[in-house]
Coordinates of C-alpha atoms in Angstrom, one line a residue:
X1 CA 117.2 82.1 77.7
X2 CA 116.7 80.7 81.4
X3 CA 115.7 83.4 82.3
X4 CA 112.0 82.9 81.8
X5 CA 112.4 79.0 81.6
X6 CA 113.3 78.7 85.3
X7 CA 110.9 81.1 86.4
X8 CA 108.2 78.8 87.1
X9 CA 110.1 77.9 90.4
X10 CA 109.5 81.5 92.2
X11 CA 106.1 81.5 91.0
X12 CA 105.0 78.4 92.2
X13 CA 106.9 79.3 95.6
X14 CA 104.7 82.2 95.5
X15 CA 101.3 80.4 95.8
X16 CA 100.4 80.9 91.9
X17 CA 99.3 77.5 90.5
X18 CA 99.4 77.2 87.0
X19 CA 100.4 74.4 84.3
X20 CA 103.3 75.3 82.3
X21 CA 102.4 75.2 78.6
X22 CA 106.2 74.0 77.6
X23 CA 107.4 70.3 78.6
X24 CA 111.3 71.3 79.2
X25 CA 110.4 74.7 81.2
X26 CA 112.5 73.3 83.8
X27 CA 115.1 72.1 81.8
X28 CA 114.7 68.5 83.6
X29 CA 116.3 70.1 86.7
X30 CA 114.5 68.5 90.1
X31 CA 114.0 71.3 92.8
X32 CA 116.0 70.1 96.4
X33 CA 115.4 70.1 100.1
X34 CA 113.1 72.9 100.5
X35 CA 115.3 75.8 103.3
X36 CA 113.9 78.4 105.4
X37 CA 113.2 81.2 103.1
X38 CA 113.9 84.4 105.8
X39 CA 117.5 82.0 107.4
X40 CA 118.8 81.8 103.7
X41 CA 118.2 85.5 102.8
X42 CA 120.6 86.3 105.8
X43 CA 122.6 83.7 104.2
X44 CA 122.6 85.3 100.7
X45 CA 123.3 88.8 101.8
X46 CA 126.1 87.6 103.9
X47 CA 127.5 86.1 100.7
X48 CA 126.7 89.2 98.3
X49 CA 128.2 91.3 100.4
X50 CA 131.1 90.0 101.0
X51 CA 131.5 89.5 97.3
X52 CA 130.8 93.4 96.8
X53 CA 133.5 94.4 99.3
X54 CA 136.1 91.7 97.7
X55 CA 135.0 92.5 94.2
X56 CA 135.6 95.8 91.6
X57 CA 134.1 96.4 88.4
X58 CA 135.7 98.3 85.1
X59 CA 134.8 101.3 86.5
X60 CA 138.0 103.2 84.8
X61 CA 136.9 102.0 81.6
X62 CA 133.7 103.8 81.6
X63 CA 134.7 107.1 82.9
X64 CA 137.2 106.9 80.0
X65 CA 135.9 104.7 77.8
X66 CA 138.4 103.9 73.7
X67 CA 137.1 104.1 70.8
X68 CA 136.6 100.0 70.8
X69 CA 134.9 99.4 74.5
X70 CA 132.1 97.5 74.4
X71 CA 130.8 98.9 77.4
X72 CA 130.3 95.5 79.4
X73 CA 130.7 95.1 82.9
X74 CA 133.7 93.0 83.9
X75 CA 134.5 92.6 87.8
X76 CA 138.0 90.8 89.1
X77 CA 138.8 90.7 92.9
X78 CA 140.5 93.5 94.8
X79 CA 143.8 92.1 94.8
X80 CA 147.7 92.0 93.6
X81 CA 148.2 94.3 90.8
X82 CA 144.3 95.1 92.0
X83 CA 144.5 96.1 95.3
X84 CA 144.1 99.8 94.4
X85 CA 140.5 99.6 93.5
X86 CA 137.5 101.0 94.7
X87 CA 135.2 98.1 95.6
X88 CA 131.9 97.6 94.4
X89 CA 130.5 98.5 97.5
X90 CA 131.7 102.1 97.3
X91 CA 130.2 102.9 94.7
X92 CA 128.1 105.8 94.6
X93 CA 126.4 104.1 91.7
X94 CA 125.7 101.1 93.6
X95 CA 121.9 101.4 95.6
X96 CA 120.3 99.0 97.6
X97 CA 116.9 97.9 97.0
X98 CA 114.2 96.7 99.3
X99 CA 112.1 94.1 98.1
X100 CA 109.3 92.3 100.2
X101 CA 108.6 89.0 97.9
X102 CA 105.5 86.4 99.2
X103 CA 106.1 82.9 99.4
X104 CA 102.8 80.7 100.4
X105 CA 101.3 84.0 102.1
X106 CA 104.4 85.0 103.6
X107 CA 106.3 87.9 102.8
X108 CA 110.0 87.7 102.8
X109 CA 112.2 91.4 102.6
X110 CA 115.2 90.8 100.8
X111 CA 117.8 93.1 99.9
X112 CA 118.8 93.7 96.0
X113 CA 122.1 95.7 95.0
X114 CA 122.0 97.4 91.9
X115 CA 124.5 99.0 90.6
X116 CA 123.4 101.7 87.9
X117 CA 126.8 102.4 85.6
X118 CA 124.4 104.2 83.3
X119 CA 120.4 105.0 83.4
X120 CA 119.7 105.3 79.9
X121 CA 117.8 108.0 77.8
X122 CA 115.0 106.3 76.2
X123 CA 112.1 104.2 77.4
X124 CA 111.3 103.5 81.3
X125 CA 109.7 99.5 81.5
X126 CA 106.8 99.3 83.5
X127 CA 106.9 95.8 85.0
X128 CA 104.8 94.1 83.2
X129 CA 106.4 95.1 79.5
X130 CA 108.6 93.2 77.3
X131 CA 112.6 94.7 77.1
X132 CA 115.6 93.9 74.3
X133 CA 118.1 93.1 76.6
X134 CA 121.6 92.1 76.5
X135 CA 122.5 90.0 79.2
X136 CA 124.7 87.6 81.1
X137 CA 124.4 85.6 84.3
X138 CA 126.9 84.4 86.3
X139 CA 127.7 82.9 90.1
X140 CA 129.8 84.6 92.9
X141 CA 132.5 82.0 91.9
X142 CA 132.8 83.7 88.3
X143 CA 131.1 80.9 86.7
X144 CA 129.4 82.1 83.7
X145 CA 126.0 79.8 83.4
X146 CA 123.6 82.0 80.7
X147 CA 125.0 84.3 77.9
X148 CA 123.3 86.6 75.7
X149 CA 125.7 89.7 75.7
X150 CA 126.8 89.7 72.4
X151 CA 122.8 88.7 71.0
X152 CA 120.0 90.1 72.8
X153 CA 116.8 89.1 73.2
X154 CA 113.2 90.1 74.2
X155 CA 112.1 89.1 77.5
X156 CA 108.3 89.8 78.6
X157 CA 109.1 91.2 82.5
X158 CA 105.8 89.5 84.2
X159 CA 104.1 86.8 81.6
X160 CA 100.3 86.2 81.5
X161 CA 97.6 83.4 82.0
X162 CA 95.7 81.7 79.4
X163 CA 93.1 79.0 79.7
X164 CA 92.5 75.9 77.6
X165 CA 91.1 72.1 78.0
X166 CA 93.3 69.3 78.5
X167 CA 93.0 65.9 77.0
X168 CA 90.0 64.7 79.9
X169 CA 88.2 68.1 79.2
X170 CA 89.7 69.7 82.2
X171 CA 89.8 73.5 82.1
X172 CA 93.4 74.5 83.2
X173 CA 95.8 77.7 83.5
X174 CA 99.0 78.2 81.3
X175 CA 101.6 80.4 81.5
X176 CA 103.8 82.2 79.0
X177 CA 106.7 84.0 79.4
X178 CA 108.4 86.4 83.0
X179 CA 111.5 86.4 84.4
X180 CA 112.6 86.2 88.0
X181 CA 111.6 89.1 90.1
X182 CA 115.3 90.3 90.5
X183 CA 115.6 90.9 86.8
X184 CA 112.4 93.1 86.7
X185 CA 113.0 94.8 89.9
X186 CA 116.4 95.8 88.3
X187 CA 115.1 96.4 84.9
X188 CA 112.4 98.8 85.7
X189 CA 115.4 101.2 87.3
X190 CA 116.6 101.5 84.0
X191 CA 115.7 103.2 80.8
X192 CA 116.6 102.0 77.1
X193 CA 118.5 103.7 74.2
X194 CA 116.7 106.8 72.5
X195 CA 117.1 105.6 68.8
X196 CA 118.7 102.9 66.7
X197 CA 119.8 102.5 63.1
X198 CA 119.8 99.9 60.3
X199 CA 123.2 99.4 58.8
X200 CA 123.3 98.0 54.9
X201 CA 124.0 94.4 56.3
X202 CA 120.4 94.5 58.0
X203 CA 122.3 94.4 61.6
X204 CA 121.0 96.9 64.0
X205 CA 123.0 99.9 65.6
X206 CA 121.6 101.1 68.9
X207 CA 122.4 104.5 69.8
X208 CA 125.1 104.3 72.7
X209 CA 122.7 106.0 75.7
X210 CA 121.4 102.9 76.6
X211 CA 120.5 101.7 79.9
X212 CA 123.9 99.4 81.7
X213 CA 123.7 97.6 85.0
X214 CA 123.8 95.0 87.2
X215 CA 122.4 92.9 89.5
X216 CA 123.5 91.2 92.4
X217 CA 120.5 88.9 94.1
X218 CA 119.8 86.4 97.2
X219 CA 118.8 83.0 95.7
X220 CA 114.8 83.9 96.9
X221 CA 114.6 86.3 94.3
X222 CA 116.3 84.5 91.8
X223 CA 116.1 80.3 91.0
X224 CA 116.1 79.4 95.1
X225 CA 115.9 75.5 95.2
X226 CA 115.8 75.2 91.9
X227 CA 119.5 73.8 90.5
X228 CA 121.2 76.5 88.3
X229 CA 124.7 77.2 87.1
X230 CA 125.2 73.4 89.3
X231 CA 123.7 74.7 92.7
X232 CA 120.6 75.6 94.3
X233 CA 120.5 78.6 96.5
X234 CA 123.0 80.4 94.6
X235 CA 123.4 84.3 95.0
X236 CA 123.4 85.1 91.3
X237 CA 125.4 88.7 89.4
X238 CA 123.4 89.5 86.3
X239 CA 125.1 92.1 84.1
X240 CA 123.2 93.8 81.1
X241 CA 122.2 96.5 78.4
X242 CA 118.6 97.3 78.1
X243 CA 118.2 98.5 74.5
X244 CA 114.7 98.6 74.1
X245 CA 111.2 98.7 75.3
X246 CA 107.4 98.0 74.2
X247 CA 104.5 98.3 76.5
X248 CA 102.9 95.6 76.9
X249 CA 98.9 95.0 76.4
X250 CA 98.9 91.0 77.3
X251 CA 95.3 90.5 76.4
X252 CA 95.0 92.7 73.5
X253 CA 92.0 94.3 75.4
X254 CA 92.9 98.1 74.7
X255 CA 94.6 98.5 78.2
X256 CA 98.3 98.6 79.0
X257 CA 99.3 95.8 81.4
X258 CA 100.9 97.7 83.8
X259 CA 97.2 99.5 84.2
X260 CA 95.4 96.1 85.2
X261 CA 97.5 96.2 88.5
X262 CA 93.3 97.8 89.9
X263 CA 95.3 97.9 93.6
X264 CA 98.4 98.9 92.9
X265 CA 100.2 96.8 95.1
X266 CA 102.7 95.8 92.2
X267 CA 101.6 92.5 91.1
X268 CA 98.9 92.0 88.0
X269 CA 98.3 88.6 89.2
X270 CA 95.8 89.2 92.1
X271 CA 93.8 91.6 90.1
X272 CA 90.6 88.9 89.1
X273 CA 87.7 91.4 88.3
X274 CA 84.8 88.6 87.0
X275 CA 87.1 85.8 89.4
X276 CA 87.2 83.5 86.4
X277 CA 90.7 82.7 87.4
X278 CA 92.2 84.6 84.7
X279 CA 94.0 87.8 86.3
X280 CA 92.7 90.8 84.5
X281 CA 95.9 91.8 82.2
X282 CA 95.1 88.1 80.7
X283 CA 91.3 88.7 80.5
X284 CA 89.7 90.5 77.4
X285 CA 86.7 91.2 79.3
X286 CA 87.6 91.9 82.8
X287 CA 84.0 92.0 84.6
X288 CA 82.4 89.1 82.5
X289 CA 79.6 90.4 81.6
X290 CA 80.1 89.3 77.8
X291 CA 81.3 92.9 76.6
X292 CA 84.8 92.9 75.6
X293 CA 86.9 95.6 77.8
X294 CA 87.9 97.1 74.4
X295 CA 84.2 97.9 74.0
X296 CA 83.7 100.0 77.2
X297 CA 86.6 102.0 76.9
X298 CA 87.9 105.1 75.2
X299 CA 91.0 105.3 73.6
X300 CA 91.6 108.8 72.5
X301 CA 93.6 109.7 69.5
X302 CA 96.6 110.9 71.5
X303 CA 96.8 107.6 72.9
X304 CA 95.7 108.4 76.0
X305 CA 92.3 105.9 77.7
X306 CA 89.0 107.6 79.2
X307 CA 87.3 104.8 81.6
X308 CA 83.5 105.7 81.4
X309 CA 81.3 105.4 84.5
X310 CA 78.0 105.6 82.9
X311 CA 75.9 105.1 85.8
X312 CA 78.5 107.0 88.4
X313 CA 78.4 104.5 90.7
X314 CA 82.5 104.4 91.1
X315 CA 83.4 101.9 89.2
X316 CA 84.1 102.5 85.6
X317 CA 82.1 100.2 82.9
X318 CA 84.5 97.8 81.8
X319 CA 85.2 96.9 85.7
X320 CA 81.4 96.9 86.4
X321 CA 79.5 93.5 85.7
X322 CA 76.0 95.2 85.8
X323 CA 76.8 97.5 83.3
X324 CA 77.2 95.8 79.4
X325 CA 76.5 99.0 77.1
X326 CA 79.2 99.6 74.4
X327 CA 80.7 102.9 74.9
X328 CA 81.0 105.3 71.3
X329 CA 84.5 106.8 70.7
X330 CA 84.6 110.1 69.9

């Protein structure tokens, strides 16, 4: 599962300093020469598209898909007995995403292709929740280097913070789980399967209007410097299935993850209400002031939250330091 193991890399490119809380997180994989982040995004387009002109997927198979298709997404290069198909690029189901990514305070735009064989039915990811994917990862050369298709697994889109001592009595920052930001820009286009069922051998059947993609992805967005598959600043394709989601609630606090993003601008990470270093979706009490969020809010029995304001000064209670007065649910 490299998907989160390797993630560490982007993250620390991005200015985020934590410690990571597993000792092979990078696999013992040493980062190289450190490139110009904006040249080699040029670079990587260059490459992707050139693949997604040369390249075709099993588009025939899915607009008339046997009784025994698995529903994967195969590609082969547009040649030979091949030289009839519609490239990847022509695709009216391919779409070209912009995404502006910071590294050490500067923001890099890089271009992520997409292409959406199916949506899905079910669930739309926020992206900070956790998805059952199927998956598999592979070069521009065809070479295959992670490979979950046939066993999926959960992967938690954006991790969290947590805070312990070390052996000196240090207070430092750990991480746990996210992926790179290519797979959650991708997955949060997508939407899961509406409904599953249990067959006598306790394997699970998931209803066939799930979510089916892929990904195509400069290096920056992906493992950059960071060896994978044999070589650093590798393009990489991603192909999947998202089969299910579950919103996440990282700090158990009573408020969805993807709610603690108090600016919007995408990333849960620079959202520090009380500044204790511990990004509000990781932060049980978000102002500090000793009352736990789940205390000053209002979670309603259709599931939706009421934020009180009790002294109406803008700011609801459990954002507001100076106010520490439990709140009674209705």
């Amino acid at each position: 599962m490299r998907l989160n193991k390797y993630f560490l890399a982007g993250i620390a490119l991005a200015g985020l300093i934590f410690t990571s809380c597993n000792d092979d997180d990078d696999g013992g994989v040493e980062p190289v020469e450190l490139r110009d982040e904006r040249e080699q995004a040029v670079i990587d387009d260059d490459s992707i598209v050139e693949y997604l002109t040369t390249h075709f997927y099993n588009y025939e198979e899915f607009e008339n898909p046997t009784p025994d298709f698995d529903y994967n997404i195969v590609f082969d290069t547009i040649a030979g007995e091949n030289s009839d198909k519609k490239s990847i690029l022509e695709s009216p189901l391919l779409e070209t995403k912009k995404v502006t990514y910071k590294v050490n305070e500067t923001e890099i735009d890089y271009n992520l292709y997409v292409l959406k064989v199916r949506e899905g039915v079910g669930e739309k990811p926020h992206f900070t929740d956790s998805t059952y994917v199927r998956y598999k990862g592979e070069l521009l050369n065809a070479e295959v280097f992670d490979n979950n298709i046939n066993s999926p697994v959960w992967f938690d889109l954006i991790g969290y913070l947590y805070a312990n001592f070390n052996s000196v009595g240090q207070r430092q920052l750990y991480r746990e789980g996210g992926v790179i930001p290519a797979f959650r820009e991708s997955l949060t286009e997508f939407k899961s399967a509406s409904n599953y069922s249990v067959n006598p051998d306790n394997t699970i059947e998931w209803s066939n209007d799930y979510g089916i993609g892929a990904l195509f992805t400069p290096s920056g967005l992906g493992y950059f410097n960071t060896p994978k598959g044999g070589k650093a600043y590798s393009p990489l394709i991603f192909t999947f299935h998202l089969l299910n989601v579950n919103e996440a609630d990282h700090d158990g606090d009573g408020v969805p993850s993807w709610m603690e993003d108090v600016d919007g601008d995408g990333d849960v990470y620079d959202d520090d209400t009380d500044e204790n270093g511990l990004p509000n979706h990781s932060d049980p009490d978000d102002d500090g002031d000793g009352l736990a969020t789940r205390r000053e809010i209002i979670i309603n029995a259709d599931g939706t939250i009421t934020f009180p304001d009790t002294n109406n000064n803008g700011t609801p209670n459990y954002l507001d330091a100076d106010y520490f007065q439990p709140v009674e649910e209705e």
